[in-house]
PDB file of C-alpha atoms in Angstrom:
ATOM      1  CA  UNK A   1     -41.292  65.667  60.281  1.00  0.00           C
ATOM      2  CA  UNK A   2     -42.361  65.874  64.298  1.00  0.00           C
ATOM      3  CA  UNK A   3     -44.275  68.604  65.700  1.00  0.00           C
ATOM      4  CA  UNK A   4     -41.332  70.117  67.040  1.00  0.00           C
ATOM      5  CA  UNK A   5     -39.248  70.197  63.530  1.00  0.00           C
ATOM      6  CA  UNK A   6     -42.055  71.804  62.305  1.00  0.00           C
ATOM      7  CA  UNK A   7     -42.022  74.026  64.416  1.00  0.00           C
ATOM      8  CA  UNK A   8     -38.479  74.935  64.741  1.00  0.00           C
ATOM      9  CA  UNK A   9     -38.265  75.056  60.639  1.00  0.00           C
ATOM     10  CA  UNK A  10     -41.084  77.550  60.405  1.00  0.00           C
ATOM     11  CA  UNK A  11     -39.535  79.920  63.257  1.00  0.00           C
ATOM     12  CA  UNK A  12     -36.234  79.851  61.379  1.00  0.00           C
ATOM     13  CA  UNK A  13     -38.033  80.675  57.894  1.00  0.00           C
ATOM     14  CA  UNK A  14     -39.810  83.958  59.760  1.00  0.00           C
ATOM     15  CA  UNK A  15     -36.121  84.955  61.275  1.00  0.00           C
ATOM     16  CA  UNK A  16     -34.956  84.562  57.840  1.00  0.00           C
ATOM     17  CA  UNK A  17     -37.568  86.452  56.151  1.00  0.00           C
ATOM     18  CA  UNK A  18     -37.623  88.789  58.712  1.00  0.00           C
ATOM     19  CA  UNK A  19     -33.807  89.291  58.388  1.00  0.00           C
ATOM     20  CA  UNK A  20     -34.395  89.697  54.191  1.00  0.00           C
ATOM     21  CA  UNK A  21     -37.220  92.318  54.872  1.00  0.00           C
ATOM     22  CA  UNK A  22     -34.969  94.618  57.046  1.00  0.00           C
ATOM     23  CA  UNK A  23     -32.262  94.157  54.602  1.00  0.00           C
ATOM     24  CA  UNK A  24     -34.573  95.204  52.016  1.00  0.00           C
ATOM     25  CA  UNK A  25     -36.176  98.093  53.719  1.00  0.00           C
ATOM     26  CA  UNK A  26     -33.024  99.359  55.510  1.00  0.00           C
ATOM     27  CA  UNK A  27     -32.665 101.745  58.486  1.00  0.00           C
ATOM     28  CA  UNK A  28     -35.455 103.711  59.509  1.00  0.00           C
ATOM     29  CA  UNK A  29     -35.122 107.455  59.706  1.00  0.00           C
ATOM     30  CA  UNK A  30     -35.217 107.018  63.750  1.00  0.00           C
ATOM     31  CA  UNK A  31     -32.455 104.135  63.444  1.00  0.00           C
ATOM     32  CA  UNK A  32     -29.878 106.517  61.319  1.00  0.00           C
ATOM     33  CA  UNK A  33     -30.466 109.508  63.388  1.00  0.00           C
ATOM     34  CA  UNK A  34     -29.624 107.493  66.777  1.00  0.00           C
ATOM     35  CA  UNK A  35     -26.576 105.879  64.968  1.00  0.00           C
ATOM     36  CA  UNK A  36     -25.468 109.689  64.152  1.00  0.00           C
ATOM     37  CA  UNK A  37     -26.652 110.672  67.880  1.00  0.00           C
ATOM     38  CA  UNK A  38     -24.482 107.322  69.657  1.00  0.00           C
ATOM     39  CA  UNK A  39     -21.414 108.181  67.114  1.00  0.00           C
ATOM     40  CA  UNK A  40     -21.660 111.984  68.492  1.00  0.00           C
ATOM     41  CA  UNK A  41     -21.882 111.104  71.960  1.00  0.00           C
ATOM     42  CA  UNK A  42     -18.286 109.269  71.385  1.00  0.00           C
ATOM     43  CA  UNK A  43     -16.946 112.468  69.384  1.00  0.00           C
ATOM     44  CA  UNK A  44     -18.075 114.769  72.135  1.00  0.00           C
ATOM     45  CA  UNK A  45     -16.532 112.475  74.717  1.00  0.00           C
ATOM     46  CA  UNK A  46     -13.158 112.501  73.039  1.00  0.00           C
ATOM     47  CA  UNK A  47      -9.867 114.400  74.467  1.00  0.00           C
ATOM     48  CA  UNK A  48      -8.942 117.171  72.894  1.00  0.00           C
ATOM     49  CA  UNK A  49      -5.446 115.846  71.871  1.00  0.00           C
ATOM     50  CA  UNK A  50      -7.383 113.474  70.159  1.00  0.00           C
ATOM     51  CA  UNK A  51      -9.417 115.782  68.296  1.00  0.00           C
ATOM     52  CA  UNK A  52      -6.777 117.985  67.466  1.00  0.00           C
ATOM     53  CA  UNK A  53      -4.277 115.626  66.052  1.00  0.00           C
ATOM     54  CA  UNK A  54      -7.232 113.651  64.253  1.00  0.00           C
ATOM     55  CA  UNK A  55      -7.999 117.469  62.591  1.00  0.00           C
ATOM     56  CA  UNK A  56      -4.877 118.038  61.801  1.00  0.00           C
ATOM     57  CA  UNK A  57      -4.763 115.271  59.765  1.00  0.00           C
ATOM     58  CA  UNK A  58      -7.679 115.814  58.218  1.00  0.00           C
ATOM     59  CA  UNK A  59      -6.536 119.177  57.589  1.00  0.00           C
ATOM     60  CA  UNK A  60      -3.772 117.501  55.205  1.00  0.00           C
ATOM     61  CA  UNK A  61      -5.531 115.190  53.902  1.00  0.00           C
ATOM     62  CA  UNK A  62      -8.169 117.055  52.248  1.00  0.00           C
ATOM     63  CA  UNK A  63      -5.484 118.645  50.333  1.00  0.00           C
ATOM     64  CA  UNK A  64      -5.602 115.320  48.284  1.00  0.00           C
ATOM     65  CA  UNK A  65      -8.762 116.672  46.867  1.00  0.00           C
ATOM     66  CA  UNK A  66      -7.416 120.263  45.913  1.00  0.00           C
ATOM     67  CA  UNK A  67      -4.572 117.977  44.228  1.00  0.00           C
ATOM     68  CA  UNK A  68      -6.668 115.537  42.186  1.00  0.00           C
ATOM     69  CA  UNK A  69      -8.608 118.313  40.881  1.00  0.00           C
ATOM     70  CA  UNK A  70      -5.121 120.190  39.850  1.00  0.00           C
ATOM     71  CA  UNK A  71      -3.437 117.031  38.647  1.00  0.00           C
ATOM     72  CA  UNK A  72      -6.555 116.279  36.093  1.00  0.00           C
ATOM     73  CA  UNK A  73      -6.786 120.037  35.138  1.00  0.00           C
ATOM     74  CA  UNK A  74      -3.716 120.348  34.254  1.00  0.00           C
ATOM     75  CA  UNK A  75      -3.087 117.088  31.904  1.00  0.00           C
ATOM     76  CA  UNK A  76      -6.846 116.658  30.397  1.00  0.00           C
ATOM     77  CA  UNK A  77      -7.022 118.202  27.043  1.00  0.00           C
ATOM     78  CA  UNK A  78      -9.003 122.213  27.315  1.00  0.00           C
ATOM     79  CA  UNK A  79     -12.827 120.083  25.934  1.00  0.00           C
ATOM     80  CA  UNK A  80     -15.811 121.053  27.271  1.00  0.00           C
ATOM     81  CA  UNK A  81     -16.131 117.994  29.095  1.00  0.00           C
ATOM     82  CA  UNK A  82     -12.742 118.738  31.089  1.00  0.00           C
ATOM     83  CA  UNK A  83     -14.720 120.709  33.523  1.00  0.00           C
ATOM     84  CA  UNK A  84     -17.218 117.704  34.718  1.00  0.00           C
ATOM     85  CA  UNK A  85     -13.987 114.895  34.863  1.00  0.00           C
ATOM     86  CA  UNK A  86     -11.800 116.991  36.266  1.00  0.00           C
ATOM     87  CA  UNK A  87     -13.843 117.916  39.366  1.00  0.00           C
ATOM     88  CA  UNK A  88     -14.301 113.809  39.863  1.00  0.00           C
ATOM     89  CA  UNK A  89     -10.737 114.718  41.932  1.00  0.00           C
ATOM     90  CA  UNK A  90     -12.195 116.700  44.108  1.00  0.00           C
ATOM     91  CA  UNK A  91     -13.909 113.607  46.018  1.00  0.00           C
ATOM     92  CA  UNK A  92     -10.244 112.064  46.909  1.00  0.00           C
ATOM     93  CA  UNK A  93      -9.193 114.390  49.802  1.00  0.00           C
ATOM     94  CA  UNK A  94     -12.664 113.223  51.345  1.00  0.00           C
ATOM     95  CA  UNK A  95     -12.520 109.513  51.017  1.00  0.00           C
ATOM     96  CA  UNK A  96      -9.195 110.118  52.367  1.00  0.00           C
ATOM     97  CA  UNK A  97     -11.166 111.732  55.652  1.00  0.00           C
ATOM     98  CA  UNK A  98     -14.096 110.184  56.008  1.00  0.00           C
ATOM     99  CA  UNK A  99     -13.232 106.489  55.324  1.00  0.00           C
ATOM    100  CA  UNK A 100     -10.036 107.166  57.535  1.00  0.00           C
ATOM    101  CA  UNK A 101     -12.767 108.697  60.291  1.00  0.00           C
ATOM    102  CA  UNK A 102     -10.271 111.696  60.276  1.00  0.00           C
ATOM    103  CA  UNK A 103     -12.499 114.671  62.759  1.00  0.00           C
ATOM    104  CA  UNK A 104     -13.509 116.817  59.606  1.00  0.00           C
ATOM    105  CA  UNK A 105     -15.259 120.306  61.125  1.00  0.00           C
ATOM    106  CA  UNK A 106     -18.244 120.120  58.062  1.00  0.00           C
ATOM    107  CA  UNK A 107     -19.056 115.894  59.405  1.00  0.00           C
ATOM    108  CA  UNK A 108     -19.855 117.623  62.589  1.00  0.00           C
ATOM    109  CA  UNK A 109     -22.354 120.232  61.912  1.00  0.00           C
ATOM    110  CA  UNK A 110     -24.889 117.448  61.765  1.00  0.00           C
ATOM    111  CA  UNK A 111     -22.990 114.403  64.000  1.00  0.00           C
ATOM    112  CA  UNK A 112     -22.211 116.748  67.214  1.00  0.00           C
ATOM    113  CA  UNK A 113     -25.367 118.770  66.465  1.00  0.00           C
ATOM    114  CA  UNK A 114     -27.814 115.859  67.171  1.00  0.00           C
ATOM    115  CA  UNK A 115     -26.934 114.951  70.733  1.00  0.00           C
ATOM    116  CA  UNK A 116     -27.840 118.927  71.851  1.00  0.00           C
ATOM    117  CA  UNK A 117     -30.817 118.453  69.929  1.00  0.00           C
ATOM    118  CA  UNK A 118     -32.156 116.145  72.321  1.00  0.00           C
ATOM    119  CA  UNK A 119     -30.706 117.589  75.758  1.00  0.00           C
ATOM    120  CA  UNK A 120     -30.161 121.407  74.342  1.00  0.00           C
ATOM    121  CA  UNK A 121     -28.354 122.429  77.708  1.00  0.00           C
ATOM    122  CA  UNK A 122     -25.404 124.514  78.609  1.00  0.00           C
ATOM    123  CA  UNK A 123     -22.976 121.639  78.990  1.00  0.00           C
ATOM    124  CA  UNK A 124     -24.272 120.342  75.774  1.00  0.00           C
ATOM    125  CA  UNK A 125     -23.606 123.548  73.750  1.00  0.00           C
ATOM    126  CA  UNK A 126     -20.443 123.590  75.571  1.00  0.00           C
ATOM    127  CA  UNK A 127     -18.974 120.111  74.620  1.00  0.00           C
ATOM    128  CA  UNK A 128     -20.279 121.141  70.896  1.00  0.00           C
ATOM    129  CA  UNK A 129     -18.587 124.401  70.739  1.00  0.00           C
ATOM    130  CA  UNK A 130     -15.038 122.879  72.147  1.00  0.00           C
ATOM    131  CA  UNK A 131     -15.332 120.305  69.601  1.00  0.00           C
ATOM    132  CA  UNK A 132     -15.882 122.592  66.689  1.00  0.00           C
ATOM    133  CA  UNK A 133     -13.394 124.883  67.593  1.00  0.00           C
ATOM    134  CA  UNK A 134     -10.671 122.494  68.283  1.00  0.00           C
ATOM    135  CA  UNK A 135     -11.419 120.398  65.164  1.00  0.00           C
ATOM    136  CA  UNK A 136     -11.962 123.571  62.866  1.00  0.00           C
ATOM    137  CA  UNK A 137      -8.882 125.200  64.171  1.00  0.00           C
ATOM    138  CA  UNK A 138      -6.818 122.194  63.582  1.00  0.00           C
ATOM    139  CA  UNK A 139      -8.136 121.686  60.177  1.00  0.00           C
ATOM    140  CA  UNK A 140      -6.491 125.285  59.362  1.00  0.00           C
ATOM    141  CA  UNK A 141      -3.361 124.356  60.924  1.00  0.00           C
ATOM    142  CA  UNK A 142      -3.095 120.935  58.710  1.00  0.00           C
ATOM    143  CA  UNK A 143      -4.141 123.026  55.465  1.00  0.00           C
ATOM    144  CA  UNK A 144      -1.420 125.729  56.229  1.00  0.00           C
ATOM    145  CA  UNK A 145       0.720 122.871  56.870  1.00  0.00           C
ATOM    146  CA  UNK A 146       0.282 120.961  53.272  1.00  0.00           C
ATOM    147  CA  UNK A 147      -0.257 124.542  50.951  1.00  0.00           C
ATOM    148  CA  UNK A 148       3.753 125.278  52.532  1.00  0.00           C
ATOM    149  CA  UNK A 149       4.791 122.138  51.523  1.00  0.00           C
ATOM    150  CA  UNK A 150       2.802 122.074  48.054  1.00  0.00           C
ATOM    151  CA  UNK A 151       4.355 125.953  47.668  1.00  0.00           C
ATOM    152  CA  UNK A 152       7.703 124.837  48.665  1.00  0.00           C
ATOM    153  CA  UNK A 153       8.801 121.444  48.821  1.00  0.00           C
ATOM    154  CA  UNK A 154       9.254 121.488  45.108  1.00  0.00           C
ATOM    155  CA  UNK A 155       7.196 118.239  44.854  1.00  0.00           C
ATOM    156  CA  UNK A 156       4.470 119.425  41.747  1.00  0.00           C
ATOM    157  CA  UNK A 157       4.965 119.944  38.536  1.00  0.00           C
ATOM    158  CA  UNK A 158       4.761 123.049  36.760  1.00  0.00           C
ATOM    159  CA  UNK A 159       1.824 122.443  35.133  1.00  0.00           C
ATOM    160  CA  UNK A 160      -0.038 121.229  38.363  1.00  0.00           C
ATOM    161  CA  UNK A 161       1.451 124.264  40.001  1.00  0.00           C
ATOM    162  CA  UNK A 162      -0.447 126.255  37.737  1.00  0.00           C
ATOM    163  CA  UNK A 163      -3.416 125.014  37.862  1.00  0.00           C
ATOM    164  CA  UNK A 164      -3.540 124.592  41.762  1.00  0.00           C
ATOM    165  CA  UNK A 165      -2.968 128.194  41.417  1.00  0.00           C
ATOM    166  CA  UNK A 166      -5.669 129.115  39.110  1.00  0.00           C
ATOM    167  CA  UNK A 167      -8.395 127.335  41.305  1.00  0.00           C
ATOM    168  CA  UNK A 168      -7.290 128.480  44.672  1.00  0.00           C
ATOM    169  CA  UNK A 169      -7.593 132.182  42.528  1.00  0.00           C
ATOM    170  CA  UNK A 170     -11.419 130.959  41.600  1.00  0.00           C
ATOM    171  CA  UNK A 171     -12.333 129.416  44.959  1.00  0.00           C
ATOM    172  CA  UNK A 172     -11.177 132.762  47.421  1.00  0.00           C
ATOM    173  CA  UNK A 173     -12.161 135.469  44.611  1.00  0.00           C
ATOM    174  CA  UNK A 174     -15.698 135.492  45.098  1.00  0.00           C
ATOM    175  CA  UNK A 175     -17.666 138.478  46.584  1.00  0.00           C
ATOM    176  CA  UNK A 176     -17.902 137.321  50.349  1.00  0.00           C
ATOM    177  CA  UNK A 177     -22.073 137.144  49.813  1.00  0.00           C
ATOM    178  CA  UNK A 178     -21.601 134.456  47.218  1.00  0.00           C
ATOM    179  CA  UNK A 179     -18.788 132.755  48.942  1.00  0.00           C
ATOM    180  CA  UNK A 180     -21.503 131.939  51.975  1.00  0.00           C
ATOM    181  CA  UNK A 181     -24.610 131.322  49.446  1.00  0.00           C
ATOM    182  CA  UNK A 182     -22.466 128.704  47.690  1.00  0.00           C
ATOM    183  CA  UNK A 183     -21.437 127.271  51.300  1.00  0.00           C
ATOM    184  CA  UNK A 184     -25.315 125.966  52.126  1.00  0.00           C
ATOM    185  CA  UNK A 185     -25.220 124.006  49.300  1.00  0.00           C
ATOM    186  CA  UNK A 186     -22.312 122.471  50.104  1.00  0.00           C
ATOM    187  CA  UNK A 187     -23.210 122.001  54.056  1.00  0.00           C
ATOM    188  CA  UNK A 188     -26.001 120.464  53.116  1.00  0.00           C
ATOM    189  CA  UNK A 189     -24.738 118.009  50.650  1.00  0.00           C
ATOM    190  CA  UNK A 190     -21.944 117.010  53.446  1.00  0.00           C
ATOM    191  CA  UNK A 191     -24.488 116.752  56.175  1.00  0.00           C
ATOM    192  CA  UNK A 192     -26.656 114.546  53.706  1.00  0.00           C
ATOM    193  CA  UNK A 193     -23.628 112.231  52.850  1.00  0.00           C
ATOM    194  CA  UNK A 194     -23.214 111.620  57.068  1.00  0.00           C
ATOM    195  CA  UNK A 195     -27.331 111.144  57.029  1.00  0.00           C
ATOM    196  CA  UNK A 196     -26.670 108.735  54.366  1.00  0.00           C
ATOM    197  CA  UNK A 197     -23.380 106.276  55.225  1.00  0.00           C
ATOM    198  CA  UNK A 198     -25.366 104.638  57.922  1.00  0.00           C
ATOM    199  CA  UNK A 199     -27.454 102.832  55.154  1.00  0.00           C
ATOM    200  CA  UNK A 200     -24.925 102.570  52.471  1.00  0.00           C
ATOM    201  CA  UNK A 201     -22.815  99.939  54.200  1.00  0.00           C
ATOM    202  CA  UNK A 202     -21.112  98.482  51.218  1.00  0.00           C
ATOM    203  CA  UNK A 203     -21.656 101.513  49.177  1.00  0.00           C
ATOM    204  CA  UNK A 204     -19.531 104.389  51.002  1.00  0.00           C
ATOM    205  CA  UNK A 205     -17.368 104.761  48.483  1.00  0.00           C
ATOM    206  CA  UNK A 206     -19.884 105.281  45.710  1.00  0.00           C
ATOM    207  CA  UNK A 207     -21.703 107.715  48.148  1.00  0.00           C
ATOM    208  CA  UNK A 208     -18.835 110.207  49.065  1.00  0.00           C
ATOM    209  CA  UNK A 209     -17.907 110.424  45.596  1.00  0.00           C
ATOM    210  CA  UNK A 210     -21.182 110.957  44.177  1.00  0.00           C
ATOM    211  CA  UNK A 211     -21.822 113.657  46.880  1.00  0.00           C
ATOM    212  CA  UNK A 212     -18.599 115.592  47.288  1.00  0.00           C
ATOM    213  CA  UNK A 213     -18.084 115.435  43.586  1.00  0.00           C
ATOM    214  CA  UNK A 214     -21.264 117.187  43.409  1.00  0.00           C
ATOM    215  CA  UNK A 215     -19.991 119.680  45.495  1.00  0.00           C
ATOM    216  CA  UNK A 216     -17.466 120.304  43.170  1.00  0.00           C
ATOM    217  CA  UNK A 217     -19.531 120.514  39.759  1.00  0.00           C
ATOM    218  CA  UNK A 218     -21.821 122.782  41.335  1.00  0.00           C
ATOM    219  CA  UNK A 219     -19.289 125.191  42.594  1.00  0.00           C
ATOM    220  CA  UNK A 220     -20.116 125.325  45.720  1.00  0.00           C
ATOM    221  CA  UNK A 221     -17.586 126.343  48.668  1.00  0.00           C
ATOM    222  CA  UNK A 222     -16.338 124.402  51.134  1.00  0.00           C
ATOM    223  CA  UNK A 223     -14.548 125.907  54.413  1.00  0.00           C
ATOM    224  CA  UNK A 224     -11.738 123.107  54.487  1.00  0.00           C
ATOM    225  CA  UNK A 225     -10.750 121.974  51.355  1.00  0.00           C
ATOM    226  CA  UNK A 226     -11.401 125.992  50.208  1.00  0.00           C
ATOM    227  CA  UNK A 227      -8.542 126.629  53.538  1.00  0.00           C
ATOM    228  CA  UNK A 228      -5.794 124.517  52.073  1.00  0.00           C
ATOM    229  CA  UNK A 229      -6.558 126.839  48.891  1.00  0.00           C
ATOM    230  CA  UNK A 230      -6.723 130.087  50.273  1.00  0.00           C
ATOM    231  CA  UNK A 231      -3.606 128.672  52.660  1.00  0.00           C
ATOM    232  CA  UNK A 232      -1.691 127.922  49.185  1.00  0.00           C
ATOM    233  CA  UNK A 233      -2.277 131.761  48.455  1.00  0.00           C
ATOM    234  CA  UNK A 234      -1.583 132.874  51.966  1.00  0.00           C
ATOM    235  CA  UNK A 235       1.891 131.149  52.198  1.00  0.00           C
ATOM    236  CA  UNK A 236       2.736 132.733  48.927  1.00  0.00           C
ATOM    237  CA  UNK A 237       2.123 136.380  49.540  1.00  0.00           C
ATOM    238  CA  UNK A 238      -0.711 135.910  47.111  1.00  0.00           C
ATOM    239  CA  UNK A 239      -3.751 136.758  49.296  1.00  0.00           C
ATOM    240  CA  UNK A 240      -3.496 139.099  52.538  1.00  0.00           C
ATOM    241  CA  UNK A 241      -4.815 137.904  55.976  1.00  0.00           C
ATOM    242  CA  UNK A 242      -8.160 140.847  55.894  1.00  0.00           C
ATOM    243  CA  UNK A 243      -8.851 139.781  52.530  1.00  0.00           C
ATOM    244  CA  UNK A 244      -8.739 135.700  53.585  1.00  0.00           C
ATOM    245  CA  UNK A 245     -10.618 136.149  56.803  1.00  0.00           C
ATOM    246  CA  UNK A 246     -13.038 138.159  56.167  1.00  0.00           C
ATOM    247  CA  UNK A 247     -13.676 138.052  52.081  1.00  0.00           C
ATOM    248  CA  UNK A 248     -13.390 133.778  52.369  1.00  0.00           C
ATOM    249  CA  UNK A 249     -13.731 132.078  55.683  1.00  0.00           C
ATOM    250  CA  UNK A 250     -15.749 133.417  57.713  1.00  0.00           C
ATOM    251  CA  UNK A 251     -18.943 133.911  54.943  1.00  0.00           C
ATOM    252  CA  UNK A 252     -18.287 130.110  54.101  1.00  0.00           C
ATOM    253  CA  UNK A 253     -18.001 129.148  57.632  1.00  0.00           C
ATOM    254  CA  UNK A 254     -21.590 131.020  58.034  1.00  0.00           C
ATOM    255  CA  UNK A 255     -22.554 129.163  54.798  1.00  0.00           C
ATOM    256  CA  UNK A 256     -21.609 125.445  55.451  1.00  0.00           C
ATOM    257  CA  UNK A 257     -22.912 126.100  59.361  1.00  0.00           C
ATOM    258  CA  UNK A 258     -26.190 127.094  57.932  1.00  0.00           C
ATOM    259  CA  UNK A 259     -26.637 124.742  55.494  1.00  0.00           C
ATOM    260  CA  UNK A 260     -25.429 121.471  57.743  1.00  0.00           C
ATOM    261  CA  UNK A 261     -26.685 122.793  61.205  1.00  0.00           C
ATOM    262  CA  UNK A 262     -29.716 124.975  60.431  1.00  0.00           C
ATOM    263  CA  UNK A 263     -31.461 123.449  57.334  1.00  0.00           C
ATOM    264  CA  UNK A 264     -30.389 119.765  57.630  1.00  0.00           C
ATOM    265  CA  UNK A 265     -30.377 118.642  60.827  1.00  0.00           C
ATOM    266  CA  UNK A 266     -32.924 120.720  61.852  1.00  0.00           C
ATOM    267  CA  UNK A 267     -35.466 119.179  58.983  1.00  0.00           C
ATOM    268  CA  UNK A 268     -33.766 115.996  59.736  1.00  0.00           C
ATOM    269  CA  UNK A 269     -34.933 116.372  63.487  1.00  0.00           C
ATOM    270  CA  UNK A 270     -38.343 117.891  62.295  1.00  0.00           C
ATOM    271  CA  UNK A 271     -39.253 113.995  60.943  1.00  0.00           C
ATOM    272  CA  UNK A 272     -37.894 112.190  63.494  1.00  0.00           C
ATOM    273  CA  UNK A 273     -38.996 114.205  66.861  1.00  0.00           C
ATOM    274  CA  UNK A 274     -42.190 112.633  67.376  1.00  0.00           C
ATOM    275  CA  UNK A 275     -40.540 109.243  67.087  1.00  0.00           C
ATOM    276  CA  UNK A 276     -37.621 109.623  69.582  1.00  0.00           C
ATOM    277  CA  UNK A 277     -39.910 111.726  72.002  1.00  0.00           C
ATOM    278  CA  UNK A 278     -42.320 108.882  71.799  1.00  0.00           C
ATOM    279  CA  UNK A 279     -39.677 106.453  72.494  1.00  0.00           C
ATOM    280  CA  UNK A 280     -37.876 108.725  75.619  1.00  0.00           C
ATOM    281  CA  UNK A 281     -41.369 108.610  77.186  1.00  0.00           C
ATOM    282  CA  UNK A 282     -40.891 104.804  77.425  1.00  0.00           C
TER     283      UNK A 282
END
């Protein structure tokens, strides 16, 4: 073998080892918080239209997890073990979403949260605000949309009827304190599972399962799945506008803001500031 072969053989055998130790190691906290930053650059950027039809859908979507839940309460046999497979439906409305990169308001507590993080001016908390409220205002239009059409299209069985009834019941009757304690957990657990899919490439599916199905075991409240059940109520004369507002959204709002915004990215940010400070002084 010439010098040169040598040469070129041992520079392709540190690439490749190289290549296997990154693979190995994965993304550095610094990497996955500019991939969330560069994606929420290109969410903040987007037109409104787009946001609003893209929530929409999402707003209808998530249903899909309100179903599965109903559809395996209502034919698993009443064992204890009901409770823990039965809530394993819950994750379909989000892989729905989030693998269809639908603008879900709870993804963007962290993803739109991290750009104003690093230039925390007016514009910035501007852009941020219009996305949130177009996204989470069109996620209550697609919910209302799908509970109307689940309440009278005549498309579920009795029996799933029921039981879609029963949980909206259990998701909107709890004292409006509890209804925002349970919402951190469940901010949190979203914001961790957008943390997360940068480094899971090959695993999302496993992740947002594992995660939102979680979020569902533990009870925990979520503003828009928990819309397209207290929207099932609503459309039925079940559940009065005062009582919706202000005894269900708004404390879970507060709750899954806190949780995704204030505990997570913040701590997120905490480990990563004197890394991306470092590197904007470059």
């Amino acid at each position: 073998m010439t010098k040169s072969n040598e040469i070129s053989h041992d520079l392709t055998r540190e690439r490749e080892e190289s290549e296997a130790v990154a693979e190995a190691v994965g993304l550095s906290p610094r990497l996955v918080f500019e991939t969330i930053r560069r994606n929420g650059e290109e969410e903040l950027e987007r037109p409104t239209r787009a946001l609003w039809f893209s929530g929409v859908a999402a707003g209808i979507l998530i249903s899909f997890s309100v179903l599965g839940e109903s559809v395996l309460r209502a034919y698993l046999p009443d064992a204890p073990w009901r409770y823990i497979v039965e809530n394993a439906g819950y994750s379909l409305g989000f892989l729905l979403v989030i693998l269809g990169r639908m603008q879900l308001f709870t993804e963007n507590t962290i993803t739109t949260v991290i750009p104003v993080t690093l230039n925390p001016t007016g514009r910035a908390f501007g852009r941020m605000f219009r996305l949130w409220a177009t996204v989470l205002a069109a996620n209550v239009i697609g919910a209302f949309l799908i509970a109307g059409f689940f309440a009278y299209g005549n498309v579920l069985a009795d029996d799933v009827a029921a039981a879609m009834m029963d949980l909206s019941r259990h998701a909107t009757g709890m004292p409006p304190f509890e209804g925002m304690m349970r919402g951190i957990p469940a901010g949190i657990l979203i914001a961790a599972l957008v943390w997360m899919l940068p480094s899971s490439q090959g695993s999302e599916v496993a992740v947002i399962v594992l995660f939102t199905w979680l979020i569902a075991l533990g009870d925990f409240t979520h503003i828009v799945a928990g819309s397209v059940e207290m929207a099932f109520l609503m459309v039925q004369g079940e559940l009065g506008l005062g009582e919706a507002l202000f005894g269900f959204f708004v404390p879970v709002l507060i709750g899954n803001v806190l949780g995704g915004t204030v505990i997570f990215t913040m701590l997120t940010w905490a480990q990563v500031q004197p890394e991306v400070v470092e590197d904007l002084k470059k």
